[in-house]
Amino acid sequence: MATLIEVQELTKTYFTRIFSNLSLSVNEGEALAIRGDNGSGKSTLLKILAGITKPTHGTVKCMNPDTMIGYVPENFPYNIRFTAEQYLYHMGRIRGFSGSTLQNRISSLLYQFHLGDQRTNAIGTFSKGMKQKVGMMQALLEESDVLLLDEPLSGLDLDARNDLESILYRLKSDGLTILFTCHDKKLLNNIADRVIVLGNQRIQSEYVPAKKSRFHVKIEADTNDQNLDFLDEIDGIISKKQTGNGDLLLMDVERSASDRLLLTLIQHGISIQSLRREDEK
Ligand SMILES: Nc1ncnc2c1ncn2[C@@H]1O[C@H](COP(=O)(O)OP(=O)(O)OP(=O)(O)O)[C@@H](O)[C@H]1O
């Protein structure tokens, strides 16, 4: 994997030294988790990478100067009166996007983040997980190459965690480089390719988490003569074919997409005949 970001000899002092001479390479397409005790400097490191905070010494260099970095803070701002769609539109306009570019981009993001049906609802009424998604969509308006996430799952309930985890997994599969601070072991094991642990003002250790085996789901379904065009809109289908008189549908889908896909099939009047888990080799 090619190096995307090179961090060299980074030192940050506020009133006291947070870390010193910290060096790190971030590879293209990797998911890098940053762990460490409270106050070890995880958020500070992300903010320096995002260009929000200046290091006291040291450099952060993107190997490709056109690399776009999106940053999502732990907490979404309070008192936003806009709807999700309006908010993203205004943020995009401030960053210089045209109205038509934004409309397409925002529709696609709302769909990818499973918030299409919430587009006209006020963000003030959103749950923490939904606000976290809006923050991520805001960071991805630019089609960023790197996404920096500060505690993306903190304070979310189990459903919201699973939903966000499957979105992160898909973004990573699409080639996005993701750096995230995290206390959640499940997210570390499922998403992170590598983990660094901050402590004693430095990178104390680094490891590759034990991966759970990934699996696909094979679905066999009776189409009941339904039109299947709606399947074109669904992410996560690895392959599909119709057999018999066209009434038997065989699909291979990603695990992260299987629940959503099954629900959609049933909603379209298609009956599930069998499900089989298949481990990735
Ligand atoms: N703007 C600031 N001014 C002064 N001190 C700061 C500032 N931002 C962070 N700090 C201090 O720097 C240290 C590291 O903070 P940081 O938020 O990076 O840690 P963290 O590892 O992310 O912690 P947590 O797990 O609690 O989120 C803390 O002692 C914090 O109080």
PDB file of C-alpha atoms and ligand atoms in Angstrom:
ATOM      1  CA  MET A   1       0.000   0.000   0.000  1.00  0.00           C
ATOM      2  CA  ALA A   2       1.282   3.461  -0.888  1.00  0.00           C
ATOM      3  CA  THR A   3       1.844   6.033   1.835  1.00  0.00           C
ATOM      4  CA  LEU A   4      -0.782   8.766   1.791  1.00  0.00           C
ATOM      5  CA  ILE A   5       0.153  10.864   4.826  1.00  0.00           C
ATOM      6  CA  GLU A   6       3.534  11.116   6.501  1.00  0.00           C
ATOM      7  CA  VAL A   7       3.598  12.492  10.045  1.00  0.00           C
ATOM      8  CA  GLN A   8       7.074  13.412  11.239  1.00  0.00           C
ATOM      9  CA  GLU A   9       8.353  14.258  14.680  1.00  0.00           C
ATOM     10  CA  LEU A  10       5.082  15.770  15.844  1.00  0.00           C
ATOM     11  CA  THR A  11       5.121  17.534  19.184  1.00  0.00           C
ATOM     12  CA  LYS A  12       2.157  19.282  20.793  1.00  0.00           C
ATOM     13  CA  THR A  13       2.291  21.342  23.943  1.00  0.00           C
ATOM     14  CA  TYR A  14      -0.669  23.137  25.449  1.00  0.00           C
ATOM     15  CA  PHE A  15       0.054  23.983  29.076  1.00  0.00           C
ATOM     16  CA  THR A  16       1.906  20.708  29.322  1.00  0.00           C
ATOM     17  CA  ARG A  17       3.440  18.401  26.703  1.00  0.00           C
ATOM     18  CA  ILE A  18       0.713  16.184  25.140  1.00  0.00           C
ATOM     19  CA  PHE A  19       3.032  14.173  22.912  1.00  0.00           C
ATOM     20  CA  SER A  20       6.480  14.586  21.451  1.00  0.00           C
ATOM     21  CA  ASN A  21       8.371  13.419  18.362  1.00  0.00           C
ATOM     22  CA  LEU A  22       5.461  11.325  17.160  1.00  0.00           C
ATOM     23  CA  SER A  23       6.026   9.846  13.688  1.00  0.00           C
ATOM     24  CA  LEU A  24       3.499   7.872  11.702  1.00  0.00           C
ATOM     25  CA  SER A  25       2.737   6.824   8.113  1.00  0.00           C
ATOM     26  CA  VAL A  26      -0.858   6.442   6.977  1.00  0.00           C
ATOM     27  CA  ASN A  27      -1.365   4.161   3.999  1.00  0.00           C
ATOM     28  CA  GLU A  28      -3.812   4.695   1.177  1.00  0.00           C
ATOM     29  CA  GLY A  29      -7.093   2.854   1.800  1.00  0.00           C
ATOM     30  CA  GLU A  30      -6.292   1.713   5.319  1.00  0.00           C
ATOM     31  CA  ALA A  31      -8.472   2.074   8.379  1.00  0.00           C
ATOM     32  CA  LEU A  32      -6.256   3.205  11.229  1.00  0.00           C
ATOM     33  CA  ALA A  33      -7.624   3.261  14.757  1.00  0.00           C
ATOM     34  CA  ILE A  34      -6.131   5.488  17.454  1.00  0.00           C
ATOM     35  CA  ARG A  35      -6.524   4.234  21.014  1.00  0.00           C
ATOM     36  CA  GLY A  36      -5.247   5.563  24.305  1.00  0.00           C
ATOM     37  CA  ASP A  37      -6.334   6.663  27.749  1.00  0.00           C
ATOM     38  CA  ASN A  38      -8.367   9.826  28.256  1.00  0.00           C
ATOM     39  CA  GLY A  39      -6.135  12.825  27.716  1.00  0.00           C
ATOM     40  CA  SER A  40      -3.466  10.896  25.785  1.00  0.00           C
ATOM     41  CA  GLY A  41      -3.920  13.210  22.804  1.00  0.00           C
ATOM     42  CA  LYS A  42      -6.076  11.199  20.356  1.00  0.00           C
ATOM     43  CA  SER A  43      -8.382  14.100  19.483  1.00  0.00           C
ATOM     44  CA  THR A  44      -5.435  16.484  19.343  1.00  0.00           C
ATOM     45  CA  LEU A  45      -3.666  14.228  16.829  1.00  0.00           C
ATOM     46  CA  LEU A  46      -6.795  14.072  14.635  1.00  0.00           C
ATOM     47  CA  LYS A  47      -7.193  17.870  14.795  1.00  0.00           C
ATOM     48  CA  ILE A  48      -3.578  18.340  13.736  1.00  0.00           C
ATOM     49  CA  LEU A  49      -4.100  15.944  10.807  1.00  0.00           C
ATOM     50  CA  ALA A  50      -7.246  17.884   9.883  1.00  0.00           C
ATOM     51  CA  GLY A  51      -5.293  21.157   9.932  1.00  0.00           C
ATOM     52  CA  ILE A  52      -7.521  22.606  12.683  1.00  0.00           C
ATOM     53  CA  THR A  53      -4.778  22.653  15.324  1.00  0.00           C
ATOM     54  CA  LYS A  54      -1.155  23.558  14.688  1.00  0.00           C
ATOM     55  CA  PRO A  55       1.576  21.297  16.040  1.00  0.00           C
ATOM     56  CA  THR A  56       4.200  22.877  18.282  1.00  0.00           C
ATOM     57  CA  HIS A  57       6.857  21.122  16.202  1.00  0.00           C
ATOM     58  CA  GLY A  58       6.872  18.616  13.395  1.00  0.00           C
ATOM     59  CA  THR A  59       5.109  18.191  10.076  1.00  0.00           C
ATOM     60  CA  VAL A  60       2.160  16.477   8.447  1.00  0.00           C
ATOM     61  CA  LYS A  61       2.715  15.887   4.750  1.00  0.00           C
ATOM     62  CA  CYS A  62       0.217  14.530   2.222  1.00  0.00           C
ATOM     63  CA  MET A  63       2.158  12.702  -0.492  1.00  0.00           C
ATOM     64  CA  ASN A  64      -0.396  13.922  -3.042  1.00  0.00           C
ATOM     65  CA  PRO A  65      -1.046  17.631  -2.464  1.00  0.00           C
ATOM     66  CA  ASP A  66      -4.612  17.236  -3.832  1.00  0.00           C
ATOM     67  CA  THR A  67      -5.559  14.828  -1.033  1.00  0.00           C
ATOM     68  CA  MET A  68      -8.880  15.902   0.453  1.00  0.00           C
ATOM     69  CA  ILE A  69      -9.313  15.338   4.188  1.00  0.00           C
ATOM     70  CA  GLY A  70     -12.719  15.390   5.887  1.00  0.00           C
ATOM     71  CA  TYR A  71     -12.942  15.720   9.676  1.00  0.00           C
ATOM     72  CA  VAL A  72     -15.884  14.793  11.896  1.00  0.00           C
ATOM     73  CA  PRO A  73     -15.712  16.009  15.515  1.00  0.00           C
ATOM     74  CA  GLU A  74     -17.156  13.879  18.293  1.00  0.00           C
ATOM     75  CA  ASN A  75     -20.141  16.171  18.840  1.00  0.00           C
ATOM     76  CA  PHE A  76     -22.354  17.755  16.222  1.00  0.00           C
ATOM     77  CA  PRO A  77     -23.001  21.482  16.842  1.00  0.00           C
ATOM     78  CA  TYR A  78     -26.065  22.409  18.926  1.00  0.00           C
ATOM     79  CA  ASN A  79     -28.988  24.515  17.820  1.00  0.00           C
ATOM     80  CA  ILE A  80     -28.871  23.808  14.111  1.00  0.00           C
ATOM     81  CA  ARG A  81     -32.296  24.807  12.865  1.00  0.00           C
ATOM     82  CA  PHE A  82     -31.919  23.508   9.315  1.00  0.00           C
ATOM     83  CA  THR A  83     -33.139  20.250   7.866  1.00  0.00           C
ATOM     84  CA  ALA A  84     -30.404  17.755   6.934  1.00  0.00           C
ATOM     85  CA  GLU A  85     -30.743  18.685   3.284  1.00  0.00           C
ATOM     86  CA  GLN A  86     -30.641  22.454   3.909  1.00  0.00           C
ATOM     87  CA  TYR A  87     -27.680  22.140   6.259  1.00  0.00           C
ATOM     88  CA  LEU A  88     -25.591  20.120   3.816  1.00  0.00           C
ATOM     89  CA  TYR A  89     -26.595  22.445   0.996  1.00  0.00           C
ATOM     90  CA  HIS A  90     -25.483  25.563   2.890  1.00  0.00           C
ATOM     91  CA  MET A  91     -22.231  23.912   3.994  1.00  0.00           C
ATOM     92  CA  GLY A  92     -21.558  22.953   0.391  1.00  0.00           C
ATOM     93  CA  ARG A  93     -22.328  26.457  -0.912  1.00  0.00           C
ATOM     94  CA  ILE A  94     -19.943  27.958   1.650  1.00  0.00           C
ATOM     95  CA  ARG A  95     -17.281  25.633   0.250  1.00  0.00           C
ATOM     96  CA  GLY A  96     -17.983  26.847  -3.283  1.00  0.00           C
ATOM     97  CA  PHE A  97     -20.017  24.012  -4.823  1.00  0.00           C
ATOM     98  CA  SER A  98     -22.682  24.841  -7.392  1.00  0.00           C
ATOM     99  CA  GLY A  99     -26.327  24.231  -6.469  1.00  0.00           C
ATOM    100  CA  SER A 100     -26.812  21.446  -9.016  1.00  0.00           C
ATOM    101  CA  THR A 101     -23.612  19.604  -8.033  1.00  0.00           C
ATOM    102  CA  LEU A 102     -24.731  19.760  -4.433  1.00  0.00           C
ATOM    103  CA  GLN A 103     -28.239  18.511  -5.093  1.00  0.00           C
ATOM    104  CA  ASN A 104     -26.877  15.349  -6.736  1.00  0.00           C
ATOM    105  CA  ARG A 105     -24.165  14.835  -4.154  1.00  0.00           C
ATOM    106  CA  ILE A 106     -26.498  15.358  -1.182  1.00  0.00           C
ATOM    107  CA  SER A 107     -29.123  12.961  -2.597  1.00  0.00           C
ATOM    108  CA  SER A 108     -26.482  10.303  -3.087  1.00  0.00           C
ATOM    109  CA  LEU A 109     -25.051  10.807   0.423  1.00  0.00           C
ATOM    110  CA  LEU A 110     -28.481  10.763   2.106  1.00  0.00           C
ATOM    111  CA  TYR A 111     -29.169   7.492   0.320  1.00  0.00           C
ATOM    112  CA  GLN A 112     -25.793   5.957   1.257  1.00  0.00           C
ATOM    113  CA  PHE A 113     -26.263   6.953   4.893  1.00  0.00           C
ATOM    114  CA  HIS A 114     -29.820   5.578   5.025  1.00  0.00           C
ATOM    115  CA  LEU A 115     -31.273   9.022   5.733  1.00  0.00           C
ATOM    116  CA  GLY A 116     -33.173   9.581   2.481  1.00  0.00           C
ATOM    117  CA  ASP A 117     -36.512   9.609   4.268  1.00  0.00           C
ATOM    118  CA  GLN A 118     -35.260  12.156   6.837  1.00  0.00           C
ATOM    119  CA  ARG A 119     -34.020  14.732   4.346  1.00  0.00           C
ATOM    120  CA  THR A 120     -36.681  17.347   5.133  1.00  0.00           C
ATOM    121  CA  ASN A 121     -36.701  16.827   8.900  1.00  0.00           C
ATOM    122  CA  ALA A 122     -35.005  19.323  11.221  1.00  0.00           C
ATOM    123  CA  ILE A 123     -31.606  18.190  12.499  1.00  0.00           C
ATOM    124  CA  GLY A 124     -32.689  19.349  15.973  1.00  0.00           C
ATOM    125  CA  THR A 125     -35.070  16.363  16.064  1.00  0.00           C
ATOM    126  CA  PHE A 126     -32.331  13.855  15.104  1.00  0.00           C
ATOM    127  CA  SER A 127     -30.832  11.210  17.373  1.00  0.00           C
ATOM    128  CA  LYS A 128     -27.099  11.325  18.170  1.00  0.00           C
ATOM    129  CA  GLY A 129     -26.434   8.635  15.544  1.00  0.00           C
ATOM    130  CA  MET A 130     -28.327  10.555  12.879  1.00  0.00           C
ATOM    131  CA  LYS A 131     -26.414  13.740  13.742  1.00  0.00           C
ATOM    132  CA  GLN A 132     -23.175  11.758  13.532  1.00  0.00           C
ATOM    133  CA  LYS A 133     -24.196  10.713  10.025  1.00  0.00           C
ATOM    134  CA  VAL A 134     -24.884  14.340   9.041  1.00  0.00           C
ATOM    135  CA  GLY A 135     -21.387  15.234  10.282  1.00  0.00           C
ATOM    136  CA  MET A 136     -19.929  12.460   8.154  1.00  0.00           C
ATOM    137  CA  MET A 137     -21.924  13.498   5.101  1.00  0.00           C
ATOM    138  CA  GLN A 138     -20.706  17.064   5.618  1.00  0.00           C
ATOM    139  CA  ALA A 139     -17.115  15.788   5.667  1.00  0.00           C
ATOM    140  CA  LEU A 140     -17.745  13.776   2.500  1.00  0.00           C
ATOM    141  CA  LEU A 141     -19.399  16.574   0.470  1.00  0.00           C
ATOM    142  CA  GLU A 142     -15.985  17.056  -1.136  1.00  0.00           C
ATOM    143  CA  GLU A 143     -15.537  13.393  -2.094  1.00  0.00           C
ATOM    144  CA  SER A 144     -12.726  13.276   0.449  1.00  0.00           C
ATOM    145  CA  ASP A 145      -9.883  10.757   0.232  1.00  0.00           C
ATOM    146  CA  VAL A 146      -9.449  10.604   3.994  1.00  0.00           C
ATOM    147  CA  LEU A 147     -12.058  10.657   6.723  1.00  0.00           C
ATOM    148  CA  LEU A 148     -11.017  11.551  10.284  1.00  0.00           C
ATOM    149  CA  LEU A 149     -13.567  10.482  12.883  1.00  0.00           C
ATOM    150  CA  ASP A 150     -13.389  11.364  16.564  1.00  0.00           C
ATOM    151  CA  GLU A 151     -15.177   8.635  18.557  1.00  0.00           C
ATOM    152  CA  PRO A 152     -17.740   7.924  15.823  1.00  0.00           C
ATOM    153  CA  LEU A 153     -19.771   5.458  17.919  1.00  0.00           C
ATOM    154  CA  SER A 154     -19.708   7.215  21.278  1.00  0.00           C
ATOM    155  CA  GLY A 155     -23.130   7.578  22.866  1.00  0.00           C
ATOM    156  CA  LEU A 156     -24.943   5.583  20.189  1.00  0.00           C
ATOM    157  CA  ASP A 157     -27.340   2.714  20.882  1.00  0.00           C
ATOM    158  CA  LEU A 158     -26.643  -0.751  19.491  1.00  0.00           C
ATOM    159  CA  ASP A 159     -28.743  -0.375  16.323  1.00  0.00           C
ATOM    160  CA  ALA A 160     -27.143   2.984  15.523  1.00  0.00           C
ATOM    161  CA  ARG A 161     -23.673   1.502  16.155  1.00  0.00           C
ATOM    162  CA  ASN A 162     -24.334  -1.432  13.838  1.00  0.00           C
ATOM    163  CA  ASP A 163     -25.757   0.844  11.168  1.00  0.00           C
ATOM    164  CA  LEU A 164     -22.810   3.236  11.314  1.00  0.00           C
ATOM    165  CA  GLU A 165     -20.350   0.371  11.420  1.00  0.00           C
ATOM    166  CA  SER A 166     -21.778  -1.118   8.229  1.00  0.00           C
ATOM    167  CA  ILE A 167     -21.578   2.316   6.554  1.00  0.00           C
ATOM    168  CA  LEU A 168     -17.949   2.685   7.620  1.00  0.00           C
ATOM    169  CA  TYR A 169     -17.199  -0.799   6.356  1.00  0.00           C
ATOM    170  CA  ARG A 170     -18.677   0.070   2.966  1.00  0.00           C
ATOM    171  CA  LEU A 171     -16.786   3.388   2.770  1.00  0.00           C
ATOM    172  CA  LYS A 172     -13.583   1.509   3.524  1.00  0.00           C
ATOM    173  CA  SER A 173     -14.405  -1.128   0.893  1.00  0.00           C
ATOM    174  CA  ASP A 174     -14.893   1.744  -1.577  1.00  0.00           C
ATOM    175  CA  GLY A 175     -11.270   2.762  -0.914  1.00  0.00           C
ATOM    176  CA  LEU A 176     -11.654   5.618   1.563  1.00  0.00           C
ATOM    177  CA  THR A 177      -8.798   5.984   4.066  1.00  0.00           C
ATOM    178  CA  ILE A 178     -10.281   6.205   7.557  1.00  0.00           C
ATOM    179  CA  LEU A 179      -8.606   7.310  10.791  1.00  0.00           C
ATOM    180  CA  PHE A 180     -10.695   7.067  13.903  1.00  0.00           C
ATOM    181  CA  THR A 181     -10.327   7.316  17.647  1.00  0.00           C
ATOM    182  CA  CYS A 182     -12.182   4.583  19.377  1.00  0.00           C
ATOM    183  CA  HIS A 183     -12.831   2.720  22.615  1.00  0.00           C
ATOM    184  CA  ASP A 184     -15.152   0.215  20.931  1.00  0.00           C
ATOM    185  CA  LYS A 185     -13.490  -3.217  20.552  1.00  0.00           C
ATOM    186  CA  LYS A 186     -16.044  -4.435  17.994  1.00  0.00           C
ATOM    187  CA  LEU A 187     -15.401  -1.499  15.693  1.00  0.00           C
ATOM    188  CA  LEU A 188     -11.660  -1.967  16.103  1.00  0.00           C
ATOM    189  CA  ASN A 189     -11.859  -5.625  15.146  1.00  0.00           C
ATOM    190  CA  ASN A 190     -14.311  -5.208  12.313  1.00  0.00           C
ATOM    191  CA  ILE A 191     -12.969  -2.080  10.653  1.00  0.00           C
ATOM    192  CA  ALA A 192      -9.392  -1.317  11.689  1.00  0.00           C
ATOM    193  CA  ASP A 193      -6.498  -2.690   9.655  1.00  0.00           C
ATOM    194  CA  ARG A 194      -4.074  -1.320  12.221  1.00  0.00           C
ATOM    195  CA  VAL A 195      -4.282   0.169  15.699  1.00  0.00           C
ATOM    196  CA  ILE A 196      -1.896   2.620  17.343  1.00  0.00           C
ATOM    197  CA  VAL A 197      -2.008   3.223  21.087  1.00  0.00           C
ATOM    198  CA  LEU A 198      -1.022   6.639  22.457  1.00  0.00           C
ATOM    199  CA  GLY A 199       0.424   6.933  25.963  1.00  0.00           C
ATOM    200  CA  ASN A 200       3.324   8.532  27.813  1.00  0.00           C
ATOM    201  CA  GLN A 201       3.456  11.274  25.164  1.00  0.00           C
ATOM    202  CA  ARG A 202       4.225   8.871  22.316  1.00  0.00           C
ATOM    203  CA  ILE A 203       2.969   5.910  20.268  1.00  0.00           C
ATOM    204  CA  GLN A 204       3.228   3.273  22.935  1.00  0.00           C
ATOM    205  CA  SER A 205       2.362   0.307  20.764  1.00  0.00           C
ATOM    206  CA  GLU A 206       0.967  -0.672  17.417  1.00  0.00           C
ATOM    207  CA  TYR A 207      -0.845  -3.863  16.388  1.00  0.00           C
ATOM    208  CA  VAL A 208      -3.034  -5.508  13.773  1.00  0.00           C
ATOM    209  CA  PRO A 209      -6.372  -6.493  15.327  1.00  0.00           C
ATOM    210  CA  ALA A 210      -7.575 -10.071  15.109  1.00  0.00           C
ATOM    211  CA  LYS A 211     -10.108 -10.010  12.283  1.00  0.00           C
ATOM    212  CA  LYS A 212     -13.378 -11.812  12.488  1.00  0.00           C
ATOM    213  CA  SER A 213     -13.935 -13.852   9.380  1.00  0.00           C
ATOM    214  CA  ARG A 214     -15.894 -11.900   6.828  1.00  0.00           C
ATOM    215  CA  PHE A 215     -18.786 -13.567   5.156  1.00  0.00           C
ATOM    216  CA  HIS A 216     -21.249 -13.152   2.349  1.00  0.00           C
ATOM    217  CA  VAL A 217     -24.871 -14.203   2.395  1.00  0.00           C
ATOM    218  CA  LYS A 218     -26.335 -16.297  -0.426  1.00  0.00           C
ATOM    219  CA  ILE A 219     -30.036 -15.631  -0.850  1.00  0.00           C
ATOM    220  CA  GLU A 220     -32.475 -17.706  -2.880  1.00  0.00           C
ATOM    221  CA  ALA A 221     -35.839 -16.051  -3.432  1.00  0.00           C
ATOM    222  CA  ASP A 222     -39.052 -16.518  -5.359  1.00  0.00           C
ATOM    223  CA  THR A 223     -39.615 -13.340  -7.396  1.00  0.00           C
ATOM    224  CA  ASN A 224     -43.402 -13.840  -7.591  1.00  0.00           C
ATOM    225  CA  ASP A 225     -43.167 -12.189 -11.036  1.00  0.00           C
ATOM    226  CA  GLN A 226     -42.161  -8.883  -9.473  1.00  0.00           C
ATOM    227  CA  ASN A 227     -40.167  -6.292 -11.399  1.00  0.00           C
ATOM    228  CA  LEU A 228     -36.622  -6.360  -9.989  1.00  0.00           C
ATOM    229  CA  ASP A 229     -35.428  -2.936 -11.164  1.00  0.00           C
ATOM    230  CA  PHE A 230     -35.334  -1.720  -7.549  1.00  0.00           C
ATOM    231  CA  LEU A 231     -32.335  -4.012  -6.955  1.00  0.00           C
ATOM    232  CA  ASP A 232     -30.184  -1.724  -9.126  1.00  0.00           C
ATOM    233  CA  GLU A 233     -30.441   0.909  -6.393  1.00  0.00           C
ATOM    234  CA  ILE A 234     -29.130  -1.345  -3.630  1.00  0.00           C
ATOM    235  CA  ASP A 235     -25.471  -1.371  -2.599  1.00  0.00           C
ATOM    236  CA  GLY A 236     -23.762  -4.533  -1.439  1.00  0.00           C
ATOM    237  CA  ILE A 237     -25.050  -6.990  -4.057  1.00  0.00           C
ATOM    238  CA  ILE A 238     -22.023  -8.929  -5.240  1.00  0.00           C
ATOM    239  CA  SER A 239     -23.876 -10.950  -7.883  1.00  0.00           C
ATOM    240  CA  LYS A 240     -27.426 -11.835  -8.872  1.00  0.00           C
ATOM    241  CA  LYS A 241     -29.003 -14.116 -11.434  1.00  0.00           C
ATOM    242  CA  GLN A 242     -32.432 -15.432 -12.284  1.00  0.00           C
ATOM    243  CA  THR A 243     -32.980 -19.080 -13.054  1.00  0.00           C
ATOM    244  CA  GLY A 244     -35.873 -21.418 -13.886  1.00  0.00           C
ATOM    245  CA  ASN A 245     -38.515 -19.392 -15.691  1.00  0.00           C
ATOM    246  CA  GLY A 246     -37.002 -16.310 -14.196  1.00  0.00           C
ATOM    247  CA  ASP A 247     -38.923 -16.797 -10.984  1.00  0.00           C
ATOM    248  CA  LEU A 248     -35.968 -17.924  -8.897  1.00  0.00           C
ATOM    249  CA  LEU A 249     -33.509 -15.231  -7.868  1.00  0.00           C
ATOM    250  CA  LEU A 250     -30.042 -16.173  -6.626  1.00  0.00           C
ATOM    251  CA  MET A 251     -27.987 -13.459  -4.976  1.00  0.00           C
ATOM    252  CA  ASP A 252     -24.634 -13.158  -3.282  1.00  0.00           C
ATOM    253  CA  VAL A 253     -24.596 -10.115  -0.989  1.00  0.00           C
ATOM    254  CA  GLU A 254     -22.241  -8.515   1.479  1.00  0.00           C
ATOM    255  CA  ARG A 255     -22.975  -9.222   5.115  1.00  0.00           C
ATOM    256  CA  SER A 256     -23.288  -5.503   5.850  1.00  0.00           C
ATOM    257  CA  ALA A 257     -26.080  -5.209   3.274  1.00  0.00           C
ATOM    258  CA  SER A 258     -27.984  -8.425   3.932  1.00  0.00           C
ATOM    259  CA  ASP A 259     -30.509  -7.194   6.552  1.00  0.00           C
ATOM    260  CA  ARG A 260     -31.475  -4.171   4.501  1.00  0.00           C
ATOM    261  CA  LEU A 261     -31.711  -6.215   1.323  1.00  0.00           C
ATOM    262  CA  LEU A 262     -33.904  -8.899   2.896  1.00  0.00           C
ATOM    263  CA  LEU A 263     -36.258  -6.252   4.234  1.00  0.00           C
ATOM    264  CA  THR A 264     -36.464  -4.598   0.813  1.00  0.00           C
ATOM    265  CA  LEU A 265     -37.143  -7.931  -0.917  1.00  0.00           C
ATOM    266  CA  ILE A 266     -39.973  -8.721   1.472  1.00  0.00           C
ATOM    267  CA  GLN A 267     -41.410  -5.228   1.085  1.00  0.00           C
ATOM    268  CA  HIS A 268     -41.535  -5.884  -2.672  1.00  0.00           C
ATOM    269  CA  GLY A 269     -43.542  -9.075  -2.200  1.00  0.00           C
ATOM    270  CA  ILE A 270     -40.636 -11.427  -2.869  1.00  0.00           C
ATOM    271  CA  SER A 271     -40.489 -14.549  -0.724  1.00  0.00           C
ATOM    272  CA  ILE A 272     -37.191 -15.775   0.662  1.00  0.00           C
ATOM    273  CA  GLN A 273     -36.598 -19.482  -0.018  1.00  0.00           C
ATOM    274  CA  SER A 274     -33.199 -19.931   1.599  1.00  0.00           C
ATOM    275  CA  LEU A 275     -30.295 -18.088   3.171  1.00  0.00           C
ATOM    276  CA  ARG A 276     -26.763 -19.389   3.437  1.00  0.00           C
ATOM    277  CA  ARG A 277     -23.706 -17.841   4.998  1.00  0.00           C
ATOM    278  CA  GLU A 278     -20.513 -18.185   3.013  1.00  0.00           C
ATOM    279  CA  ASP A 279     -17.155 -17.325   4.557  1.00  0.00           C
ATOM    280  CA  GLU A 280     -14.660 -15.308   2.587  1.00  0.00           C
ATOM    281  CA  LYS A 281     -11.521 -17.203   1.730  1.00  0.00           C
TER     282      LYS A 281
HETATM  283  N1  LIG B   1      -7.420  23.678  23.215  1.00  0.00           N
HETATM  284  C1  LIG B   1      -6.813  23.163  24.287  1.00  0.00           C
HETATM  285  N2  LIG B   1      -6.203  23.954  25.173  1.00  0.00           N
HETATM  286  C2  LIG B   1      -5.559  23.437  26.247  1.00  0.00           C
HETATM  287  N3  LIG B   1      -5.482  22.114  26.505  1.00  0.00           N
HETATM  288  C3  LIG B   1      -6.075  21.286  25.659  1.00  0.00           C
HETATM  289  C4  LIG B   1      -6.769  21.754  24.493  1.00  0.00           C
HETATM  290  N4  LIG B   1      -7.250  20.691  23.818  1.00  0.00           N
HETATM  291  C5  LIG B   1      -6.882  19.601  24.524  1.00  0.00           C
HETATM  292  N5  LIG B   1      -6.183  19.961  25.612  1.00  0.00           N
HETATM  293  C6  LIG B   1      -5.591  19.045  26.599  1.00  0.00           C
HETATM  294  O1  LIG B   1      -4.769  18.134  25.886  1.00  0.00           O
HETATM  295  C7  LIG B   1      -4.849  16.836  26.477  1.00  0.00           C
HETATM  296  C8  LIG B   1      -5.213  15.837  25.391  1.00  0.00           C
HETATM  297  O2  LIG B   1      -6.542  16.082  24.972  1.00  0.00           O
HETATM  298  P1  LIG B   1      -7.263  15.210  23.868  1.00  0.00           P
HETATM  299  O3  LIG B   1      -8.674  15.698  23.803  1.00  0.00           O
HETATM  300  O4  LIG B   1      -6.462  15.238  22.632  1.00  0.00           O
HETATM  301  O5  LIG B   1      -7.176  13.760  24.519  1.00  0.00           O
HETATM  302  P2  LIG B   1      -7.958  12.447  24.131  1.00  0.00           P
HETATM  303  O6  LIG B   1      -6.977  11.338  24.158  1.00  0.00           O
HETATM  304  O7  LIG B   1      -8.729  12.652  22.874  1.00  0.00           O
HETATM  305  O8  LIG B   1      -8.958  12.316  25.364  1.00  0.00           O
HETATM  306  P3  LIG B   1     -10.417  11.664  25.467  1.00  0.00           P
HETATM  307  O9  LIG B   1     -10.251  10.170  25.341  1.00  0.00           O
HETATM  308  O10 LIG B   1     -10.863  12.054  26.849  1.00  0.00           O
HETATM  309  O11 LIG B   1     -11.271  12.272  24.382  1.00  0.00           O
HETATM  310  C9  LIG B   1      -5.864  16.938  27.592  1.00  0.00           C
HETATM  311  O12 LIG B   1      -5.197  17.067  28.797  1.00  0.00           O
HETATM  312  C10 LIG B   1      -6.632  18.189  27.274  1.00  0.00           C
HETATM  313  O13 LIG B   1      -7.117  18.804  28.422  1.00  0.00           O
END
